[in-house]
Coordinates of C-alpha atoms in Angstrom, one line a residue:
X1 CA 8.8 -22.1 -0.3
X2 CA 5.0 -23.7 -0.8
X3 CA 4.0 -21.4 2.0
X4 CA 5.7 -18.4 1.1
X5 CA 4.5 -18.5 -2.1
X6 CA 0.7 -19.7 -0.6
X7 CA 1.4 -16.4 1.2
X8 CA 3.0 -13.8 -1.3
X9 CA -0.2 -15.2 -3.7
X10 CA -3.2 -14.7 -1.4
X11 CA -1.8 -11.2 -0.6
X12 CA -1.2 -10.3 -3.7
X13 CA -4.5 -11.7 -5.0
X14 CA -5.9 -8.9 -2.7
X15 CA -3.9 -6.1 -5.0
X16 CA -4.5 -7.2 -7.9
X17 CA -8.4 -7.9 -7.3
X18 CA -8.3 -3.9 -6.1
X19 CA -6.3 -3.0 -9.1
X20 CA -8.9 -4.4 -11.2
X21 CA -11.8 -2.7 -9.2
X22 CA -9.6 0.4 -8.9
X23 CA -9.5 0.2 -13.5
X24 CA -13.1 -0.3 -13.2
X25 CA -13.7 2.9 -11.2
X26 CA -11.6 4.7 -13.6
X27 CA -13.1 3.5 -16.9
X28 CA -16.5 4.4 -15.6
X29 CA -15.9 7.9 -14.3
X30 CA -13.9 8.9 -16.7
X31 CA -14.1 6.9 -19.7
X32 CA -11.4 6.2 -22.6
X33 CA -10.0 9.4 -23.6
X34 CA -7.8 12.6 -23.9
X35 CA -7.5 12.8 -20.2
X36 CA -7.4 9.0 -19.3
X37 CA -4.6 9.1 -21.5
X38 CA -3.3 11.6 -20.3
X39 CA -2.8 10.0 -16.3
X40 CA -1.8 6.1 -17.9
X41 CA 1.2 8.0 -19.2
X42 CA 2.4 10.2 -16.3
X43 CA 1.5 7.2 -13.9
X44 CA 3.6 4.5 -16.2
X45 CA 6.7 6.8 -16.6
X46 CA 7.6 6.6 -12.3
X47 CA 5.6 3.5 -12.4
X48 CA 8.4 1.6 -14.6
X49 CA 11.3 3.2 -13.1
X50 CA 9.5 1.6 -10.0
X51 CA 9.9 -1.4 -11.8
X52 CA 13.7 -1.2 -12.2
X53 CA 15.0 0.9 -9.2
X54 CA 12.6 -1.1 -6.9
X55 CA 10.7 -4.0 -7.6
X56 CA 13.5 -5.0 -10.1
X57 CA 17.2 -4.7 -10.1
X58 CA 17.1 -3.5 -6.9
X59 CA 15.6 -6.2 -5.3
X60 CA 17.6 -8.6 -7.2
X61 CA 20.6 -6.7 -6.4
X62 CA 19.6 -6.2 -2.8
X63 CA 18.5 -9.7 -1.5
X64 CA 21.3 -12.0 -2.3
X65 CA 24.0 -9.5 -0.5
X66 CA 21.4 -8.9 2.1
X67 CA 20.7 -13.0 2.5
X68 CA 24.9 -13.3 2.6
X69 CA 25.1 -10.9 5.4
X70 CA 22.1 -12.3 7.2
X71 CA 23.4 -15.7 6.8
X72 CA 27.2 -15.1 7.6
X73 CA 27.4 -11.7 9.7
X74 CA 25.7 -10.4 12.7
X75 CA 22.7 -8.3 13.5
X76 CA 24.2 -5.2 14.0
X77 CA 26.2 -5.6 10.2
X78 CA 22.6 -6.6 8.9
X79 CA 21.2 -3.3 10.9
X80 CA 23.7 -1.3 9.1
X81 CA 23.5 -2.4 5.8
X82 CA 19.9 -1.4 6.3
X83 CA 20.9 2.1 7.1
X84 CA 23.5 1.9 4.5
X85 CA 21.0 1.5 1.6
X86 CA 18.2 3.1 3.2
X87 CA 20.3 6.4 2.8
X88 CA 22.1 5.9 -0.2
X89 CA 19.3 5.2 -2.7
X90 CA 16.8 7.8 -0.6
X91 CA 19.2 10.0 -1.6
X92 CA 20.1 9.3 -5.0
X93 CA 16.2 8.9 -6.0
X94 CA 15.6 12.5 -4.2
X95 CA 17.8 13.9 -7.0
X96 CA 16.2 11.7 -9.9
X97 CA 12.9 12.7 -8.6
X98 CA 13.8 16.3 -7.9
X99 CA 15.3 16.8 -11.6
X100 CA 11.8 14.8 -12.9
X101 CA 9.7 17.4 -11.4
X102 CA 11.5 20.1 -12.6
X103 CA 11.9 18.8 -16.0
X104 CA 8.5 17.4 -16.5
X105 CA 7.4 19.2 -19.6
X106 CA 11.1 17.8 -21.5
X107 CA 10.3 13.9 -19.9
X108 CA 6.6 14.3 -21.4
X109 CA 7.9 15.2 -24.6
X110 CA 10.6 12.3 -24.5
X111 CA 7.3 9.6 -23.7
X112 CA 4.4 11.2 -25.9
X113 CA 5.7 12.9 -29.1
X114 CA 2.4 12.7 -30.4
X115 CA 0.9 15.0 -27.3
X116 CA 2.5 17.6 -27.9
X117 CA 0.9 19.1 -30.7
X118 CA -2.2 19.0 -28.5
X119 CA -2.2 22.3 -26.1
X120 CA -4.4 20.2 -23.2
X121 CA -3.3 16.8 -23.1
X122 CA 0.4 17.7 -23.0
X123 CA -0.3 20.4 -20.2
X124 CA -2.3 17.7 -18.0
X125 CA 0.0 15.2 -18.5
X126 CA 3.1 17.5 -17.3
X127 CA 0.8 18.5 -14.7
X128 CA 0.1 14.4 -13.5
X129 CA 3.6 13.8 -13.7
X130 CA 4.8 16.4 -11.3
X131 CA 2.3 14.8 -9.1
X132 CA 2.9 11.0 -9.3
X133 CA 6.8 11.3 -9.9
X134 CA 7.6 11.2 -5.9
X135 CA 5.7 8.3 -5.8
X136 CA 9.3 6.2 -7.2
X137 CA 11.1 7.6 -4.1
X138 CA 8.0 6.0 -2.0
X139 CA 7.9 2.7 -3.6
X140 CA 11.7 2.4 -3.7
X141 CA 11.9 2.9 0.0
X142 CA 9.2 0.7 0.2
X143 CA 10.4 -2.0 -2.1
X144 CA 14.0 -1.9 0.4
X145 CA 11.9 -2.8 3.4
X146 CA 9.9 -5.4 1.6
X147 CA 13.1 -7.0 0.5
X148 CA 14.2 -7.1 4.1
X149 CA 11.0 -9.0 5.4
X150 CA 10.8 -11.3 2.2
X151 CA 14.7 -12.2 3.5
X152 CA 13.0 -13.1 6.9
X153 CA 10.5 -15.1 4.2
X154 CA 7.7 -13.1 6.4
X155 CA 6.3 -12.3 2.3
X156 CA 2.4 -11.6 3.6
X157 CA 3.0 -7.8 4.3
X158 CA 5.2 -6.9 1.6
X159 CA 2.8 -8.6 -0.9
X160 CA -0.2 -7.0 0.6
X161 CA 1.5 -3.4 0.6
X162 CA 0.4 -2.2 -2.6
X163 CA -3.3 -2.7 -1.6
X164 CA -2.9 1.0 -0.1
X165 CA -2.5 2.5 -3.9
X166 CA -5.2 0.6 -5.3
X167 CA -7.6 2.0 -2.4
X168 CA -6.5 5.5 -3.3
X169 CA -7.0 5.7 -6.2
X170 CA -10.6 4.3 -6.3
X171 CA -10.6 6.7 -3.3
X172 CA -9.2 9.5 -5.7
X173 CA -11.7 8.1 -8.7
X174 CA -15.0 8.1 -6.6
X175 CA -14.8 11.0 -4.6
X176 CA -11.8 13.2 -4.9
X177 CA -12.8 13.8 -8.8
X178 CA -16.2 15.4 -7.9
X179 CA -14.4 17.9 -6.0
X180 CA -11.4 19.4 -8.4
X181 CA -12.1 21.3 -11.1
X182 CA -10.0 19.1 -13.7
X183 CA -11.3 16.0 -12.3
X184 CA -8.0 13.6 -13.9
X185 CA -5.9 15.3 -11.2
X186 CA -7.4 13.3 -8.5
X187 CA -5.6 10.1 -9.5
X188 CA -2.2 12.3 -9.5
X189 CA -2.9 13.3 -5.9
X190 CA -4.2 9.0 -5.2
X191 CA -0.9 8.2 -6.4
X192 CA 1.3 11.2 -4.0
X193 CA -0.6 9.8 -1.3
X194 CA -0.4 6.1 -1.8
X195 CA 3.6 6.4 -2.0
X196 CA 3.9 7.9 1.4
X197 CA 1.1 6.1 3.4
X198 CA 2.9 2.8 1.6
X199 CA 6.2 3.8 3.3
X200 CA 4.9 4.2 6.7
X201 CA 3.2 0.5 6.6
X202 CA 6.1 -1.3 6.2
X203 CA 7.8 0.4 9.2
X204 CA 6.0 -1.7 12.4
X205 CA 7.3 -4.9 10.6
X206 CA 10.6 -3.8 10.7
X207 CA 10.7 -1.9 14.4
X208 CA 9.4 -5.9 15.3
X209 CA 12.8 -7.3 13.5
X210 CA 15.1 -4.4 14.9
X211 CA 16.0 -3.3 11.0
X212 CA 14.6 0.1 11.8
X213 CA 17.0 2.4 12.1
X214 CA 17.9 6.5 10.5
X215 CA 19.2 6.5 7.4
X216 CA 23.0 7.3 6.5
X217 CA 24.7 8.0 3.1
X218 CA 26.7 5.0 2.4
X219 CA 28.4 5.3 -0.9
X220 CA 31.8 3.7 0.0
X221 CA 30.3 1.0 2.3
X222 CA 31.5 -2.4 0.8
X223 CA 28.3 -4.0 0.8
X224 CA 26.2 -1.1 -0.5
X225 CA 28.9 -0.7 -3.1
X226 CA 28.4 -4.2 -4.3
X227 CA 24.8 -3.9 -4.9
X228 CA 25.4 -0.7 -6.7
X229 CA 27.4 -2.1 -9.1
X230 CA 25.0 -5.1 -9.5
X231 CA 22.0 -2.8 -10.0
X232 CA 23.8 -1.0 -12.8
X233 CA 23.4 -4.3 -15.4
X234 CA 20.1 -5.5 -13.7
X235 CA 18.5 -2.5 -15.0
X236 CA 18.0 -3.7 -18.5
X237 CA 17.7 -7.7 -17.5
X238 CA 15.0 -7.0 -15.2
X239 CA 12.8 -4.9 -17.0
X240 CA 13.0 -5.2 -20.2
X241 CA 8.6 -6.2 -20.4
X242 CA 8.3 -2.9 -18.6
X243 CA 11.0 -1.0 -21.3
X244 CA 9.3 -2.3 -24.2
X245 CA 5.8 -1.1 -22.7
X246 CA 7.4 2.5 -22.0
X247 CA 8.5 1.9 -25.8
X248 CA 4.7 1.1 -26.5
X249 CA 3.4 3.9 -25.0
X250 CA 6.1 6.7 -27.2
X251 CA 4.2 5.2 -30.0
X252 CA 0.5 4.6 -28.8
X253 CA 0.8 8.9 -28.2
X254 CA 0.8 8.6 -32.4
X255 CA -2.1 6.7 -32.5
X256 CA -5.9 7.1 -32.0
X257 CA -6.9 8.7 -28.5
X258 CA -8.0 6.0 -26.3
X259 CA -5.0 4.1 -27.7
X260 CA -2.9 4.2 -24.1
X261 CA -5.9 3.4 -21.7
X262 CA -6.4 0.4 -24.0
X263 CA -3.0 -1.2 -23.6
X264 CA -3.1 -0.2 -19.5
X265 CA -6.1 -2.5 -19.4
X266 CA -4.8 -5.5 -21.0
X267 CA -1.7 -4.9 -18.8
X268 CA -3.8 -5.1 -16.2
X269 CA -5.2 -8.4 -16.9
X270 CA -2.0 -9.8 -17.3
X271 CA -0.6 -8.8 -14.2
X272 CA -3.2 -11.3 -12.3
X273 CA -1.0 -14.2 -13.5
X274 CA 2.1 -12.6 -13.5
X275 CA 1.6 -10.9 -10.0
X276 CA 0.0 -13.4 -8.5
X277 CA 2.3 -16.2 -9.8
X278 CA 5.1 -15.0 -11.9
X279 CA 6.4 -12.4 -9.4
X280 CA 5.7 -13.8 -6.6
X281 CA 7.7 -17.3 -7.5
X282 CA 10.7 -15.5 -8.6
X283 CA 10.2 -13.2 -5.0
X284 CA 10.0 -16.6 -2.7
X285 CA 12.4 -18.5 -4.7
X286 CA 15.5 -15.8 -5.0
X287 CA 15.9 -16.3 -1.3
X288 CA 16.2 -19.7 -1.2
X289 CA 18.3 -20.2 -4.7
X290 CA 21.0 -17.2 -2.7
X291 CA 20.9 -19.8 0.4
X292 CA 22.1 -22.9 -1.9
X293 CA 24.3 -20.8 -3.9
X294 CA 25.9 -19.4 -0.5
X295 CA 26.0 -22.8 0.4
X296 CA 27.3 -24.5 -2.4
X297 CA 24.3 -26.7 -2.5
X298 CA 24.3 -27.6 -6.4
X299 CA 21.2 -29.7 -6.0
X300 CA 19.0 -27.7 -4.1
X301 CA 19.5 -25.3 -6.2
X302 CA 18.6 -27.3 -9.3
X303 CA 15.8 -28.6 -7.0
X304 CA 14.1 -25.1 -6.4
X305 CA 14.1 -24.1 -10.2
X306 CA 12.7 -27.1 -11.3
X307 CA 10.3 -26.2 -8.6
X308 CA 9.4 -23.0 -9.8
X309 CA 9.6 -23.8 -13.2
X310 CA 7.2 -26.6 -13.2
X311 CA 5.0 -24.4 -10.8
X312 CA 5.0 -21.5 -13.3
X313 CA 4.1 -23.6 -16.5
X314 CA 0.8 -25.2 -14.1
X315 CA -0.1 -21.8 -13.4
X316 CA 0.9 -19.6 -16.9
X317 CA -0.5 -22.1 -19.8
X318 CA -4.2 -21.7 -18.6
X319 CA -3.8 -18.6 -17.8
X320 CA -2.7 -17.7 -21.6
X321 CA -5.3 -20.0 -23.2
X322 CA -8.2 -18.1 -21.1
X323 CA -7.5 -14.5 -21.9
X324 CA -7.1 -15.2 -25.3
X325 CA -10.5 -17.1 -25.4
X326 CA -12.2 -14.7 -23.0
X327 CA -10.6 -11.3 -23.7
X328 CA -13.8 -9.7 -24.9
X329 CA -16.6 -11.1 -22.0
X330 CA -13.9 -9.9 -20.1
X331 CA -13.4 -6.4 -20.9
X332 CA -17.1 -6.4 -21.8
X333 CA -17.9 -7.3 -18.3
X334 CA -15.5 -5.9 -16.1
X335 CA -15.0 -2.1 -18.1
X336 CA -17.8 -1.4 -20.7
X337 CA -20.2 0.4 -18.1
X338 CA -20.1 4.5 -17.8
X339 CA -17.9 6.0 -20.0
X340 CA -16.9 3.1 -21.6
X341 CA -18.5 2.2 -24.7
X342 CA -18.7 -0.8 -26.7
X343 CA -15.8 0.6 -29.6
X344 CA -13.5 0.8 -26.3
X345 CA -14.7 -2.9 -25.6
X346 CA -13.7 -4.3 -29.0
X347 CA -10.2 -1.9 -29.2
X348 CA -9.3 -3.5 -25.4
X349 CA -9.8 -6.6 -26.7
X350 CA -7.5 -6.6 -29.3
X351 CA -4.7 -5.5 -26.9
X352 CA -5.5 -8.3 -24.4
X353 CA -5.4 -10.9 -26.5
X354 CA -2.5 -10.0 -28.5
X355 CA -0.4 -9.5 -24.7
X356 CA -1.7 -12.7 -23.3
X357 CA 0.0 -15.0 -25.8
X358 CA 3.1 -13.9 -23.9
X359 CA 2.3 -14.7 -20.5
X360 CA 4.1 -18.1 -20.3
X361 CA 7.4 -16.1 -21.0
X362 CA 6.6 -13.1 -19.1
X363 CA 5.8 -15.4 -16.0
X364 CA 8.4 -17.8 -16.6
X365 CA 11.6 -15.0 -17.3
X366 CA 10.5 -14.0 -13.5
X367 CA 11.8 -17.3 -12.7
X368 CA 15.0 -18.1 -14.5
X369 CA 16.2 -14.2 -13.6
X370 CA 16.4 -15.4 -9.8
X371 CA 18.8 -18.0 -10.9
X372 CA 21.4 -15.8 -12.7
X373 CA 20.8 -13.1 -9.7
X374 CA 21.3 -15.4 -6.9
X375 CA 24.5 -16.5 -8.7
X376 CA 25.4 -12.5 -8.9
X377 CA 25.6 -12.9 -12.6
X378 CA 24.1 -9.8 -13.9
X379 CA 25.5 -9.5 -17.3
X380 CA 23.8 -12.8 -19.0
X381 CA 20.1 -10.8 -18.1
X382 CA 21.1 -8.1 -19.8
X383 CA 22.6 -9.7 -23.0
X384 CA 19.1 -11.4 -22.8
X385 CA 17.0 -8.8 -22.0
X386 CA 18.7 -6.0 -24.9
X387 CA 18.7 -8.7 -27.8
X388 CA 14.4 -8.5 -26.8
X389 CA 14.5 -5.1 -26.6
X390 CA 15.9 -4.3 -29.7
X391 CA 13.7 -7.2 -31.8
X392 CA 10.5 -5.6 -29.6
X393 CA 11.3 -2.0 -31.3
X394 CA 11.6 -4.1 -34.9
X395 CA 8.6 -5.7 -35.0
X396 CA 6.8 -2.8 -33.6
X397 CA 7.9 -1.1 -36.8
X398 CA 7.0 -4.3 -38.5
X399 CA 3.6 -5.3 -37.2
X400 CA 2.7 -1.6 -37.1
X401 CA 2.9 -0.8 -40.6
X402 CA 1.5 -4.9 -41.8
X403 CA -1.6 -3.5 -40.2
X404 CA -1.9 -0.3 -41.4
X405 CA -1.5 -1.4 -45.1
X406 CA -4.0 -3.8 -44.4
X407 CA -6.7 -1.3 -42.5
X408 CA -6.1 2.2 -43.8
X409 CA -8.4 3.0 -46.2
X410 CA -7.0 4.3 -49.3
X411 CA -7.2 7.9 -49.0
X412 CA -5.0 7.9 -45.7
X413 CA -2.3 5.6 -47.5
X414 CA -1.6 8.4 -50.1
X415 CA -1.0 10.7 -47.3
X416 CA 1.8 11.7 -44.5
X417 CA 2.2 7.7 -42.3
X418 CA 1.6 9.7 -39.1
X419 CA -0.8 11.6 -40.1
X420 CA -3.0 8.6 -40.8
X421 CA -1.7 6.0 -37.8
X422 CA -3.3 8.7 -35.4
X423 CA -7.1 8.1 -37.6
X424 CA -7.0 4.3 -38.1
X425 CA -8.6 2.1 -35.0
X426 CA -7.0 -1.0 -33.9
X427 CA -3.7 -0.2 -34.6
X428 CA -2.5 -0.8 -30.8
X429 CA -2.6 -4.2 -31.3
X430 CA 0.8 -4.4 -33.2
X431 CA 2.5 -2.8 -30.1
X432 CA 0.8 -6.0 -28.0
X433 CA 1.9 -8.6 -30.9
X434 CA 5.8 -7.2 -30.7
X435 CA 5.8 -7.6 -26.9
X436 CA 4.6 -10.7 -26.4
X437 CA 6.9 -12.2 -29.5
X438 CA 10.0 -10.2 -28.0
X439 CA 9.5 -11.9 -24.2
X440 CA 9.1 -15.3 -26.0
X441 CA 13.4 -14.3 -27.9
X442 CA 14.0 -13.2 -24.5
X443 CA 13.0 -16.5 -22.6
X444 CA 14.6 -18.5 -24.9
X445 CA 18.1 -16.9 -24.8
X446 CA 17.8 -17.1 -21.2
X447 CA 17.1 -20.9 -21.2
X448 CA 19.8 -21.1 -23.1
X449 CA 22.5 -19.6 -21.5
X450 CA 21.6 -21.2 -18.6
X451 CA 21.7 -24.8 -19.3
X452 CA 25.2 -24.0 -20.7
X453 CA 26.5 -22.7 -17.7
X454 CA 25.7 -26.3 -16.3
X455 CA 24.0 -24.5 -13.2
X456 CA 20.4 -26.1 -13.3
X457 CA 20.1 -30.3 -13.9
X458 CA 16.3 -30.9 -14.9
X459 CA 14.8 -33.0 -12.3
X460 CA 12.7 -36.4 -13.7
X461 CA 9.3 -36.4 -14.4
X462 CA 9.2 -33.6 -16.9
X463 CA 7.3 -35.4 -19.7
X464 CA 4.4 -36.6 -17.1
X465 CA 4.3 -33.2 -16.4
X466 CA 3.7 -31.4 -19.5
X467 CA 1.6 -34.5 -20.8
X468 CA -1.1 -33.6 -18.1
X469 CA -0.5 -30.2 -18.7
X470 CA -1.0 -30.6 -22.5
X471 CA -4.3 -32.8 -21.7
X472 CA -6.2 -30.2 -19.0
X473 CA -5.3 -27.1 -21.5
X474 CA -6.6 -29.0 -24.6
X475 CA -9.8 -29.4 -22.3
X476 CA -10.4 -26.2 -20.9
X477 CA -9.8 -24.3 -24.5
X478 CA -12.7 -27.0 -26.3
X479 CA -15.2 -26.2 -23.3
X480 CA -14.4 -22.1 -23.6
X481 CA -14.7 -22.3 -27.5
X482 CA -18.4 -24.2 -27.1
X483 CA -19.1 -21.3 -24.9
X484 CA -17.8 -18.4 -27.4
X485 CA -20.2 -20.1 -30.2
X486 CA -23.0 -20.2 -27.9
X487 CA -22.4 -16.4 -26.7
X488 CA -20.6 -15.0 -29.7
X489 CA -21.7 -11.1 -28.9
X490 CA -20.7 -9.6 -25.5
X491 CA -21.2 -6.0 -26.5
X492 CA -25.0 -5.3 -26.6
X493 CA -25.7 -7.7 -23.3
X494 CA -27.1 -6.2 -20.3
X495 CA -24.3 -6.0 -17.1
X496 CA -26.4 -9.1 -14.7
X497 CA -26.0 -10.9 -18.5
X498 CA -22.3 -10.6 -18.9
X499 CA -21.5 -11.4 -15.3
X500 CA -23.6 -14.4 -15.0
X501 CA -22.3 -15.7 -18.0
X502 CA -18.5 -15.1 -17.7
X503 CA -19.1 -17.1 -14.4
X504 CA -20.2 -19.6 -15.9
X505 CA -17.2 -19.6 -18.9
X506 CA -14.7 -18.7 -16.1
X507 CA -15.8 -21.9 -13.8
X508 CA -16.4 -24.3 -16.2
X509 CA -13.1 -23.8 -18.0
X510 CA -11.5 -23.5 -14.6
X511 CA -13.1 -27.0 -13.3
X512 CA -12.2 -28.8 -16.5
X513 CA -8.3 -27.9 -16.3
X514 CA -8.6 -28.7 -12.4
X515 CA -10.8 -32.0 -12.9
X516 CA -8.5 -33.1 -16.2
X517 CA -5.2 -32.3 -14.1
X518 CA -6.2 -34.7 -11.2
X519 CA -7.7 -37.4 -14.0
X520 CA -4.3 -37.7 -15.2
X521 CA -2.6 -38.3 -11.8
X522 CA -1.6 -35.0 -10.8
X523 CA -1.4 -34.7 -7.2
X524 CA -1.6 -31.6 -4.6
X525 CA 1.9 -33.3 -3.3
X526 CA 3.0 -32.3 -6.5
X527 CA 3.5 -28.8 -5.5
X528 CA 5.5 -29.7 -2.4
X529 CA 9.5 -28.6 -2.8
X530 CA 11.7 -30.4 -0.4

C-alpha cells in the first residue's frame, strides 16, 4: 500500500504542479473577469458530474465488484465485466451528454442565475458548455479503465492521466487564444481535446492486461447490475465537497464579477493535499480494505484504516496550518502577474484561507468512504453526506448575509439584497466558510457511524501519534507567523521578491514540521503497513 500510494502521489504531484501552472497561464492571459467566469463555470458543471459518475461513485461502486470478480472468478468473467460496463455507462453518459448539449442554455440558467441578465456572459458560457460537456463521457471512460489498473494496484498511469488536460489547456491558454476571435473559447476546445486524447492513453495499459476488449450494452448483466444499483446512493456520499461547490458557484453568479475565478483558485490550492494525499489514500487503500472484507480478515481491515487514517492526519494538519498562514504570498506569488491585479490577490486570499480550514475533513472523508464502500454499504455515505449538504446550503445563507450586514455600506442595505451582494467585495468568502464547516458535520457523522458498526478497532499508539503531530504543527505555525510579521505586505513586491521569499517561508516551515516530527521519535518505519 506504501508503494502504491509512493506511486499514485508522485504521479499525481505531476497534475497537480500542471494544474497550478496551467491556473497561472490562465490568470495571466486572461485575467479575473466576465469571461474567466464565464469558462470556471461551464468547465465545473461536467467537471463535478466527473466527480460523481467517474472519479466518485463510480469507482467506489466499480472496484470492490471488480476486485470480487478478479479475486474469485476467471479472466475471461473479469474481461467481460469490462465490456459489460464499458458499454453500459458509454452509453448512458452519451444520452446525458447529448441532452447537455442540447439543453445548454436551460443547465446555464439552472448554475448562474445571476448571468443571465447579462447578454455576453450568459451566451459564452452556453457556448463553453457545449464544448467541455463531452469531456464527462471522456473522463468516465477514462476513470473505468483507471479503476481497472488501480485493481491490478499498477496506480502510476492512472494517476499521471490527467497530466494530458492540464497540458491542454496551458496549450489552449498560450497559443490557441491568440488565434480565435473570442479568445475564452480556447480552453473549451483544451478541455474537448484533453477528454479524448485522455481516453486513448489508458488503452496500451489495458491491451498489456488483456482487459481490452469492444464494448457491449450490459444492463441485465448481474455484476453490472450490482454496481448500478450501488452507484445510485454513492452519488450524494461521494460528492458532497464537489455539490456544495456547484452550490457555491449558483450563488457566486450573484456576486461581484471575479467572484467564481476566485473560489476556482483556492480550489486549486486545496486539491494539492487532497489529490496528492487525500485521494490518492482512499484510491490505494479501497483495494486492499475489498480484499479483507472479501476475505473476512477483520483485522487487516482495521489495520489498513488506521493506516490511512494516521497517514492522512501526517499529511492534512500541515497542510491546513500553511495555507492559512501563507494564502496571500501564495496567490501573490503564484497569480498576481498579467491580468491579475493586486484587488484579485487580496479577494483569492480570502477564499483560500477560509477552504483550507477544511482540509483535514476533506482529506480524511476520502478515507473513511473506502471503508463503508468496500463493505458495499452505500446508504451510511449518503445519510452523511445530505445532513452536510443541507447545513452547507444554511450557513451559506448564514455567513452570507453576517457579512454583508457587516460590509455593505449603508446605502446598499436600504436597497433590493441582490442588488447590493453583486456590488460588495469579499463576499465569496462566506461560500468558503460554509464548506469547510459542512465537511467538518460530515466527517464527524461518518466517524460516528462507523465506530458503531464495530467494523474498525483503533490500533495503539494513537496518542504518541497526535502528540508529535500536535508538537511539529505548533512549530511550523510560530516560525510562519515570525515570517508574516517580518513580510506583512505581499502585494506591491516585485515577482524575484515574492518567489524568493515564499521559498524561504515554504522551507523553513516545511523543515521545522519534518525536523520536530523526527525530534519526537517519529520514524520513516512509521509509514510502513503490514
Amino acid at each position: 500500500m506504501l508503494r502504491g500510494l509512493l506511486s499514485f502521489s508522485s504521479m499525481t504531484m505531476v497534475s497537480r504542479v500542471l494544474g497550478l501552472l496551467r491556473d497561472i497561464s490562465i490568470s495571466h492571459v486572461f485575467g479575473a473577469n466576465v469571461a474567466t467566469d464565464a469558462f470556471w463555470v461551464a468547465f465545473r458543471i461536467p467537471n463535478f458530474m466527473r466527480r460523481m459518475f467517474a472519479e466518485g461513485s463510480f469507482s467506489t461502486a466499480f472496484v470492490p465488484v471488480f476486485t470480487e470478480v478478479k479475486e474469485k472468478g476467471t479472466h475471461a468473467e473479469l474481461k467481460e465485466l469490462m465490456s459489460r460496463v464499458a458499454g453500459t455507462l458509454g452509453g448512458v453518459l452519451l444520452v446525458v451528454t447529448a441532452l447537455c448539449v442540447l439543453f445548454a442554455p436551460q443547465v446555464a440558467t439552472v448554475f448562474t442565475p445571476g448571468a443571465v441578465a447579462e447578454q455576453h456572459k450568459f451566451t459564452l458560457t452556453v457556448e463553453l458548455l457545449r464544448l467541455t460537456f463531452p469531456f464527462l463521457l471522456f473522463v468516465s471512460l477514462t476513470a473505468l479503465a483507471g479503476g481497472a489498473l488501480n485493481s491490478f494496484h499498477r496506480f502510476g498511469l492512472p494517476a499521471l492521466t490527467p497530466v494530458i488536460l492540464n497540458l491542454c489547456m496551458i496549450a489552449g491558454a498560450w497559443w490557441l487564444s491568440r488565434r480565435l476571435q473570442t479568445p475564452i473559447l480556447a480552453l473549451g476546445w483544451a478541455v474537448f481535446a484533453a477528454g479524448i486524447l485522455q481516453v486513448l492513453f489508458q488503452l496500451p495499459a489495458l491491451r498489456q492486461l488483456d482487459l481490452l476488449t469492444w464494448p457491449r450494452w450490459g444492463w441485465s448483466h448481474p455484476p453490472v447490475r450490482r454496481i448500478m444499483q450501488q452507484m445510485v446512493p454513492t452519488l450524494f456520499g461521494s460528492s458532497v465537497s464537489q455539490i456544495n461547490l456547484l452550490f457555491d458557484t449558483v450563488i457566486a453568479s450573484l456576486l461581484i464579477s471575479g467572484s467564481q475565478t476566485w473560489l476556482s483558485q483556492a480550489d486549486r490550492f486545496l486539491e494539492l493535499p487532497l489529490g496528492v494525499f487525500g485521494v490518492a489514500l482512499g484510491t490505494v487503500i479501497l483495494p486492499s480494505l475489498s480484499r479483507h472484507h472479501v476475505a473476512t480478515d477483520h483485522e487487516g481491515f482495521s489495520k489498513a484504516l488506521d493506516w490511512g487514517l494516521r497517514t492522512t492526519l501526517l499529511i492534512a494538519m500541515p497542510a491546513m496550518f500553511g495555507l492559512m498562514l501563507l494564502a496571500q504570498p501564495l496567490v501573490a506569488t503564484l497569480f498576481q502577474n498579467g491580468q491579475f491585479r493586486p484587488f484579485d490577490t487580496r479577494m483569492a486570499t480570502l477564499s483560500v484561507t477560509a477552504l483550507s480550514f477544511g482540509v483535514p475533513a476533506y482529506a480524511l472523508v476520502k478515507v473513511l468512504l473506502p471503508a463503508f464502500y468496500a463493505r458495499k454499504d452505500t446508504r451510511t455515505p449518503v445519510r452523511a453526506g445530505v445532513a452536510s449538504l443541507l447545513s452547507n446550503m444554511l450557513l451559506n445563507g448564514v455567513f452570507l448575509y453576517a457579512l454583508y450586514a457587516l460590509w455593505a455600506p449603508p446605502g446598499l442595505k436600504a436597497g433590493p439584497l441582490l442588488d447590493g451582494l453583486s456590488k460588495v467585495p469579499g463576499l465569496h468568502l462566506a461560500l468558503g466558510m460554509a464548506s469547510a464547516v459542512a465537511s467538518y458535520i460530515n466527517l464527524a457523522l461518518l466517524w460516528r457511524w462507523l465506530r458503531r458498526a464495530d467494523i474498525y478497532q483503533q490500533q495503539p499508539g494513537w496518542g504518541r501519534h497526535l502528540t508529535r503531530l500536535a508538537l511539529a504543527c505548533a512549530a511550523m505555525v510560530a516560525m510562519l507567523l515570525l515570517g508574516r510579521w517580518y513580510w506583512p505586505d505581499w502585494t506591491q513586491l516585485q515577482v524575484i521578491g515574492r518567489v524568493w521569499r515564499l521559498a524561504v517561508l515554504v522551507g523553513g516551515g516545511g523543515a521545522t514540521y519534518v525536523a520536530v516530527l523526527f525530534a519526537t521519535g517519529f520514524r520513516l518505519r512509521d509509514l510502513q503497513h503490514d
